[in-house]
PDB file of C-alpha atoms and ligand atoms in Angstrom:
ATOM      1  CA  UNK A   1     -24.523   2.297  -6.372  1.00  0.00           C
ATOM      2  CA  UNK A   2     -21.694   1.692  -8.795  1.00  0.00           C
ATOM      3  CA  UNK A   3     -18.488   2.175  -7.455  1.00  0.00           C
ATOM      4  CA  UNK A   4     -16.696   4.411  -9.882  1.00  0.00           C
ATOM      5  CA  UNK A   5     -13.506   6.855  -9.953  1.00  0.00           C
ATOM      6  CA  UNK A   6     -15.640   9.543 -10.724  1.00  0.00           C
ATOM      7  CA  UNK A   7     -17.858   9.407  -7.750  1.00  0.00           C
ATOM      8  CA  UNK A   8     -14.953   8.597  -5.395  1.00  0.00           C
ATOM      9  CA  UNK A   9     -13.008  11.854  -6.818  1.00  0.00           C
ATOM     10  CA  UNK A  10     -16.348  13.599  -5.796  1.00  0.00           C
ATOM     11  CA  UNK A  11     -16.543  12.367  -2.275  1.00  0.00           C
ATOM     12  CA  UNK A  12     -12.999  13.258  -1.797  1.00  0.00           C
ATOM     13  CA  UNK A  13     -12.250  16.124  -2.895  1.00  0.00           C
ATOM     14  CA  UNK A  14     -15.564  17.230  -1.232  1.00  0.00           C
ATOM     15  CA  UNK A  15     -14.640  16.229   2.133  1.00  0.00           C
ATOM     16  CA  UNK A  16     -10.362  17.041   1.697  1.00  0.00           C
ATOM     17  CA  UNK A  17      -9.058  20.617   0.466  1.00  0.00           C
ATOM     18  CA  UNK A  18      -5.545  19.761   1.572  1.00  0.00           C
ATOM     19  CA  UNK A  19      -3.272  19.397  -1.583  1.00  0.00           C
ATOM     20  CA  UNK A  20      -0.756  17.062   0.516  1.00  0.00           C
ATOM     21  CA  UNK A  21      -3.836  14.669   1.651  1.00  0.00           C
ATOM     22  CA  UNK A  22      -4.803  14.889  -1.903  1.00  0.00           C
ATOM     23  CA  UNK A  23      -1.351  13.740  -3.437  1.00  0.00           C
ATOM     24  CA  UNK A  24      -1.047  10.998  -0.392  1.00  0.00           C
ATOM     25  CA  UNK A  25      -4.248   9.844  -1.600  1.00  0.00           C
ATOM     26  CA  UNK A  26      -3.460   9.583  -5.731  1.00  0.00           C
ATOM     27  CA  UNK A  27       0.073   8.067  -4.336  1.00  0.00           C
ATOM     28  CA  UNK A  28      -2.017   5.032  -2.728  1.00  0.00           C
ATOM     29  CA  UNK A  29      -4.461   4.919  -5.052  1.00  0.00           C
ATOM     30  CA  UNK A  30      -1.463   4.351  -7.927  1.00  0.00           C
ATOM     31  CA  UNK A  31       0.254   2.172  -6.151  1.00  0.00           C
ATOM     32  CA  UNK A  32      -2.748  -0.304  -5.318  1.00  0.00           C
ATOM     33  CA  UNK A  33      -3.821   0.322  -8.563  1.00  0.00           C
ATOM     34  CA  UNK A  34      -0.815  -1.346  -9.769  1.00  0.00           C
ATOM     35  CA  UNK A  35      -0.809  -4.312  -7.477  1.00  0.00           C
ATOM     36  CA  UNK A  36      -4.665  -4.655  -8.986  1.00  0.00           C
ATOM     37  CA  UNK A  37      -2.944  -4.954 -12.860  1.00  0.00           C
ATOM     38  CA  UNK A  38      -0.252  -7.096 -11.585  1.00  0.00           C
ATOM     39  CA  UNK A  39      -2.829  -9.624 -10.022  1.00  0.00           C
ATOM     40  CA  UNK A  40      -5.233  -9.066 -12.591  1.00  0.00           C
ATOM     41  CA  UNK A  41      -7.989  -7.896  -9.720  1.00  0.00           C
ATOM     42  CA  UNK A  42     -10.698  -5.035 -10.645  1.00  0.00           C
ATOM     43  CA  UNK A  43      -8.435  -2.040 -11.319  1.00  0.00           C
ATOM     44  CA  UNK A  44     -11.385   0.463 -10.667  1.00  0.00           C
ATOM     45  CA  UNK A  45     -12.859  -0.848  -7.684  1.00  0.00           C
ATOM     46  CA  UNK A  46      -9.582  -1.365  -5.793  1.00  0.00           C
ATOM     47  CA  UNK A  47      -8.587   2.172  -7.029  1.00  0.00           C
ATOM     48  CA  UNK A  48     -11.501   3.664  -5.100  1.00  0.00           C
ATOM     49  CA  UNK A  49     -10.954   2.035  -1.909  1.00  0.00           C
ATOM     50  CA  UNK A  50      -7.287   3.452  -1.763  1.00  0.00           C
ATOM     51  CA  UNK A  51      -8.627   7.135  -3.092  1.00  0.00           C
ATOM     52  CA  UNK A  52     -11.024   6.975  -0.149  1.00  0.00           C
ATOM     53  CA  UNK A  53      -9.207   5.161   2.909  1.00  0.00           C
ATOM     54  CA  UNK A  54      -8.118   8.894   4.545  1.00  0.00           C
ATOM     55  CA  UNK A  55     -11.202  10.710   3.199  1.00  0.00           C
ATOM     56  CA  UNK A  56     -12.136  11.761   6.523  1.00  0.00           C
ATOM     57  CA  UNK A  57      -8.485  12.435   7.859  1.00  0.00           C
ATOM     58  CA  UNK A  58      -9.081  16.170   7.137  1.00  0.00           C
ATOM     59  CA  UNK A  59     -12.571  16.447   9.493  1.00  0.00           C
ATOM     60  CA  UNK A  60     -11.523  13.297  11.721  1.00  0.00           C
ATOM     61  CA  UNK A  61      -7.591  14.500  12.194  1.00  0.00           C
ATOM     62  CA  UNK A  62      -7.385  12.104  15.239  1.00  0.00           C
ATOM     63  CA  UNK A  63      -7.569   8.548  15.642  1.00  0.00           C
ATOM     64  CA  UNK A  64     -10.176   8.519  18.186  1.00  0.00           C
ATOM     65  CA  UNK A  65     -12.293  10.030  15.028  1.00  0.00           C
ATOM     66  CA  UNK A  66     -10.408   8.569  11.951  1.00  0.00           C
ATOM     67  CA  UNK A  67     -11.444   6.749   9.781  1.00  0.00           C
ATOM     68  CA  UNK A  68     -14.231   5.380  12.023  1.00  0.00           C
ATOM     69  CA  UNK A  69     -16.223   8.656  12.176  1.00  0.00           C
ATOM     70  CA  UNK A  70     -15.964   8.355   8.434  1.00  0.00           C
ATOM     71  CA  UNK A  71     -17.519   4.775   7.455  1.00  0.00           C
ATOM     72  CA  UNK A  72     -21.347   6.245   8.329  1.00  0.00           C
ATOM     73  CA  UNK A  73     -20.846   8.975   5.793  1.00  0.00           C
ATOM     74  CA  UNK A  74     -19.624   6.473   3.387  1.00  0.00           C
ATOM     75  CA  UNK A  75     -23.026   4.429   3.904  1.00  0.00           C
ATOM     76  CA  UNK A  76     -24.761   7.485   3.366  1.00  0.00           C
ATOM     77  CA  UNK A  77     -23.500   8.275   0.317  1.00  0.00           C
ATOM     78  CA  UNK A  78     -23.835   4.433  -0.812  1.00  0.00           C
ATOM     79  CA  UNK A  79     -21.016   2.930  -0.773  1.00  0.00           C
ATOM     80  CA  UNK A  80     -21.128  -0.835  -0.307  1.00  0.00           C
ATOM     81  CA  UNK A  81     -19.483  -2.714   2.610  1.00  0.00           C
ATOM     82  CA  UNK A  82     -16.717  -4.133   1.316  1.00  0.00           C
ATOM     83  CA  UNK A  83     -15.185  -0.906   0.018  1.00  0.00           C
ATOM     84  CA  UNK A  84     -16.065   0.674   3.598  1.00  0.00           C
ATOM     85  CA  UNK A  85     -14.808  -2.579   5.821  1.00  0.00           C
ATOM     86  CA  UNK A  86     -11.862  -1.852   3.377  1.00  0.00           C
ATOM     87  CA  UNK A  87     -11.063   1.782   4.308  1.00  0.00           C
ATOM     88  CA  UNK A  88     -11.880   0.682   8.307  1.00  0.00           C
ATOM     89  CA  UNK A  89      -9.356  -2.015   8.166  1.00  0.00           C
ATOM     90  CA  UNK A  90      -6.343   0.011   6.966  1.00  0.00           C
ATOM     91  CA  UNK A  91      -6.431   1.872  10.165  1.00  0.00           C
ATOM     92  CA  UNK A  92      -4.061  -0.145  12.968  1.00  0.00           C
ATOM     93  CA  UNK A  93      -5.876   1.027  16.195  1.00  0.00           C
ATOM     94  CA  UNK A  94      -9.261  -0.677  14.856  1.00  0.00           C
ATOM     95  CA  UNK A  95      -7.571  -4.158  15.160  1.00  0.00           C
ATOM     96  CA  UNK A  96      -9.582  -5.467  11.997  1.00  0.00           C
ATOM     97  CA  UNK A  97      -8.350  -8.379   9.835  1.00  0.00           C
ATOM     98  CA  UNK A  98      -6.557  -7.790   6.800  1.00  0.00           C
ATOM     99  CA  UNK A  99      -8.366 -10.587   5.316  1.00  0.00           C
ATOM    100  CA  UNK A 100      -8.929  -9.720   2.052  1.00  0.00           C
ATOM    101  CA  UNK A 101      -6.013  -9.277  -1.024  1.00  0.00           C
ATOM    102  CA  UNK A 102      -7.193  -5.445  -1.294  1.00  0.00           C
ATOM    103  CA  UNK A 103      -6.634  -4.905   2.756  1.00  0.00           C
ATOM    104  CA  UNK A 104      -3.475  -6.420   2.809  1.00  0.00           C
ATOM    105  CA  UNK A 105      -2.406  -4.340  -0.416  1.00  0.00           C
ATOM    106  CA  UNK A 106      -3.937  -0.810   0.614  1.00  0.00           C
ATOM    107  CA  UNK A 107      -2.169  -1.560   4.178  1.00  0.00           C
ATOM    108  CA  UNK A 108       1.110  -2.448   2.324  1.00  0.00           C
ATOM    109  CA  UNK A 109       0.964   0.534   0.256  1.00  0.00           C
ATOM    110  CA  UNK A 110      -0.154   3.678   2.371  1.00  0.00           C
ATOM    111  CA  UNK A 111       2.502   4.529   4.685  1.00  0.00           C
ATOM    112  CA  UNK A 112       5.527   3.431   2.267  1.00  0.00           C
ATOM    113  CA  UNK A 113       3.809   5.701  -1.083  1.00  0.00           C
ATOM    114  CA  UNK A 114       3.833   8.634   1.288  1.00  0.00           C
ATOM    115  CA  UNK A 115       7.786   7.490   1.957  1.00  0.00           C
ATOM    116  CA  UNK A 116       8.427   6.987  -1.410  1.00  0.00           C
ATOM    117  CA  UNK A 117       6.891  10.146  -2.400  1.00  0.00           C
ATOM    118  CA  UNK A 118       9.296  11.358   0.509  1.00  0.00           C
ATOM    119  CA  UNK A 119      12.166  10.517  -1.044  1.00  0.00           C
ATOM    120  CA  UNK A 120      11.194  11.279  -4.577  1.00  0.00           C
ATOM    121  CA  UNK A 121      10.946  14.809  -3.203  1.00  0.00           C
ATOM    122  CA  UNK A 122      13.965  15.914  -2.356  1.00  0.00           C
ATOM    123  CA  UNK A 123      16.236  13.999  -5.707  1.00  0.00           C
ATOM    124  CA  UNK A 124      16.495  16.048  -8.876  1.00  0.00           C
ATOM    125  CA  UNK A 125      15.245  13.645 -10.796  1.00  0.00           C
ATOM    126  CA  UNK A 126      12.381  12.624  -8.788  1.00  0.00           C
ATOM    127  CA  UNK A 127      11.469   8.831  -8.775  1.00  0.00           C
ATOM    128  CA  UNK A 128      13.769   8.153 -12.048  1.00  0.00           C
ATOM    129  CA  UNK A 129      16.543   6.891 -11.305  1.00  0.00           C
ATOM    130  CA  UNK A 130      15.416   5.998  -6.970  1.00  0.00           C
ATOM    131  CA  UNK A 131      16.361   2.663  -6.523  1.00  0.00           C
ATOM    132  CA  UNK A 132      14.945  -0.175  -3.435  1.00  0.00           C
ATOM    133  CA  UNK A 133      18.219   0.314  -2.047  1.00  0.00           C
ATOM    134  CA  UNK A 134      18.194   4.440  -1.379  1.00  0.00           C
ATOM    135  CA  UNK A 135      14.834   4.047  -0.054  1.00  0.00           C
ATOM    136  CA  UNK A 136      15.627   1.060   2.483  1.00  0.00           C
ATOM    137  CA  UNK A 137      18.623   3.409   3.370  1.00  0.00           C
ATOM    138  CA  UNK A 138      16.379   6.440   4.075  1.00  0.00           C
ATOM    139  CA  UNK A 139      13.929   3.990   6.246  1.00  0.00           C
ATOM    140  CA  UNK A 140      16.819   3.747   8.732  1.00  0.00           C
ATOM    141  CA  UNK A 141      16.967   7.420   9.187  1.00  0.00           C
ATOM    142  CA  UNK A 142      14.476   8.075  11.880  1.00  0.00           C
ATOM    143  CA  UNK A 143      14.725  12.070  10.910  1.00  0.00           C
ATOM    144  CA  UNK A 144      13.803  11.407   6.935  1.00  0.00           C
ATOM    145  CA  UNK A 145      10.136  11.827   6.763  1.00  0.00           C
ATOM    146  CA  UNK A 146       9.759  10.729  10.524  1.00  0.00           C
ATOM    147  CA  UNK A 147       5.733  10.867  10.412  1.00  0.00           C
ATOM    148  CA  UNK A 148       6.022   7.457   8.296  1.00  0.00           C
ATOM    149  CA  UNK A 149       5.800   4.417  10.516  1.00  0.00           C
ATOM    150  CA  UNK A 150       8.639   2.101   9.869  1.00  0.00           C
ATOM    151  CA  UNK A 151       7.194  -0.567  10.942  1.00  0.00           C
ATOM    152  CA  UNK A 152       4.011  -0.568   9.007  1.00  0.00           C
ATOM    153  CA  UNK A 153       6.451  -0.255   5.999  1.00  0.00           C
ATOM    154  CA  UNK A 154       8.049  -3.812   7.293  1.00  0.00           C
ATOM    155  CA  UNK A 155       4.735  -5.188   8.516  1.00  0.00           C
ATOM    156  CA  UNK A 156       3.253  -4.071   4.598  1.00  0.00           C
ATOM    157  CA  UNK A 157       5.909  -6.178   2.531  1.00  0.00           C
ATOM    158  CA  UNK A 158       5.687  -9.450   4.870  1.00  0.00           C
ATOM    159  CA  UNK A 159       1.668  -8.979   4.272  1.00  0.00           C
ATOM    160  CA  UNK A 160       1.943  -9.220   0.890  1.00  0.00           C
ATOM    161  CA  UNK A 161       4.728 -11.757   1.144  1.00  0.00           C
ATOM    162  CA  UNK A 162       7.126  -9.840  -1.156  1.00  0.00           C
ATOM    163  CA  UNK A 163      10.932  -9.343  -0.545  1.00  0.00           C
ATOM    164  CA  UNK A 164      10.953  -5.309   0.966  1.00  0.00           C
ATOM    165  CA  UNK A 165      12.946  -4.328  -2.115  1.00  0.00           C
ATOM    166  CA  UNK A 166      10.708  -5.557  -4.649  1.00  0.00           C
ATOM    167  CA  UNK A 167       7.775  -3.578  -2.655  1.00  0.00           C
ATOM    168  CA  UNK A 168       9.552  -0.430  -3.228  1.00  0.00           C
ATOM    169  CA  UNK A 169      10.076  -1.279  -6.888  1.00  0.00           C
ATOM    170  CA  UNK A 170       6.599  -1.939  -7.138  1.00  0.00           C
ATOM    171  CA  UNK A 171       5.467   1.313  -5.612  1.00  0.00           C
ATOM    172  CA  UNK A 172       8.436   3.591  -7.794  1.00  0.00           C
ATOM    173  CA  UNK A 173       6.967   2.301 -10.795  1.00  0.00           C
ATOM    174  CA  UNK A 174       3.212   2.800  -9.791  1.00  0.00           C
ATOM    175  CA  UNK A 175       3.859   6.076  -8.770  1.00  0.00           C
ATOM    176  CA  UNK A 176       6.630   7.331 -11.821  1.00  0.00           C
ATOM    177  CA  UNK A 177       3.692   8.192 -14.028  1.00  0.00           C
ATOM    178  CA  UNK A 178       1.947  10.639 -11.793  1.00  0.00           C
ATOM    179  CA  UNK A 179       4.912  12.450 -10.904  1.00  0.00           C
ATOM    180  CA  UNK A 180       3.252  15.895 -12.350  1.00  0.00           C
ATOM    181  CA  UNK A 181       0.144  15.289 -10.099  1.00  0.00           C
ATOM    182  CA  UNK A 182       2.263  14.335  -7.141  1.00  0.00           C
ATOM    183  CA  UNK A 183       4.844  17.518  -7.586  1.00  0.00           C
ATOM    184  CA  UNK A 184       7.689  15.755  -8.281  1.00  0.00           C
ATOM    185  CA  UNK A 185      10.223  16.560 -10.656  1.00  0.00           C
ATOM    186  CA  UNK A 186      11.523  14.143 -13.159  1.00  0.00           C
ATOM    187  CA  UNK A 187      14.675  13.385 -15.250  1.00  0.00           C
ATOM    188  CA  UNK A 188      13.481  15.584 -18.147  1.00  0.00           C
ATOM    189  CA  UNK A 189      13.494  18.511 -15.769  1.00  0.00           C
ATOM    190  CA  UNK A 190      16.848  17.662 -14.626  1.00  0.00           C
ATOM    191  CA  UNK A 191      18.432  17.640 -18.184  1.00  0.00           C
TER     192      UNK A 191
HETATM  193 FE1  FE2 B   1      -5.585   6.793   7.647  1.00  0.00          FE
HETATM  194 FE1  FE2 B   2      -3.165   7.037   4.385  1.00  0.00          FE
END
């Protein structure tokens, strides 16, 4: 099969009703989306990994099902292996090796766009205006969106071998032009 936005849409939204699993997955998907521009990688392809790495989350909710119960669907519906090793590997308790650009990448970016998204939430202005610096200070408050795991956020940036700020920069500016799909206000609304 070929591998396209379309199809991926389908499968998700088929399988996930959930508007916040919905957002969390547009939030990754724009984020390694933009590390796929910035390294000049197959925009598309790479955008349907991240789209589909928590497809299952909302009929697998637990670890002991997710995402593992979810790969065999994927083969059903045709996907090919290295977009389904892909969604496996981004899951910690699996142990598989980030050993691809697109692992490391979807790993780097899916706990820290739900953070950013976090913190875009609750400023007036959304993500204009959020800079590296407010986010790293919000990482160090365990209460701030305390389902995000700090230390995948860490472990993500050292993957990709970027400096943490530049990570977050990265990730604001992927995300900045879905702010309307991701409920977030922006600096027009503000003014
Ligand atoms: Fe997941
Ligand atoms: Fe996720």
């Amino acid at each position: 099969m070929d591998v396209t936005r379309d199809r991926a849409w389908a499968t998700l939204t088929h399988y996930t009703k959930s508007e916040s699993l919905l957002r969390h997955a547009l939030a990754v998907e724009a984020s390694v989306r933009w590390y796929a521009r910035d390294l000049g990688e197959d925009e598309e392809a790479w955008g349907c990994a991240a789209l589909l790495h928590d497809f299952d989350y909302e009929i697998h909710p637990t670890l002991d099902e997710h995402p593992q119960d979810g790969a065999p669907i994927l083969r059903e519906e045709g996907y090919p292996d290295w977009l389904i090793e892909t969604v496996l590997s981004h899951a910690d308790h699996l142990e598989l090796p980030r050993d691809t650009q697109l692992k490391k990448t979807l790993f780097a970016c899916d706990e820290l766009s739900g953070f950013v998204h976090a913190c875009g939430l609750v400023r007036p202005t959304g993500l204009d205006g959020l800079e590296p610096k407010s986010v790293r200070k919000k990482l160090k408050q365990p209460s701030f969106a305390a389902g995000v795991h700090r230390d995948e956020v860490y472990q993500g940036a050292e993957l990709l071998e970027l400096d943490l700020d530049e990570h977050i920069a990265n990730v604001v500016a992927a995300l900045q032009p879905i702010s309307r799909e991701l409920g977030l206000r922006t600096a027009a609304d503000a003014a």
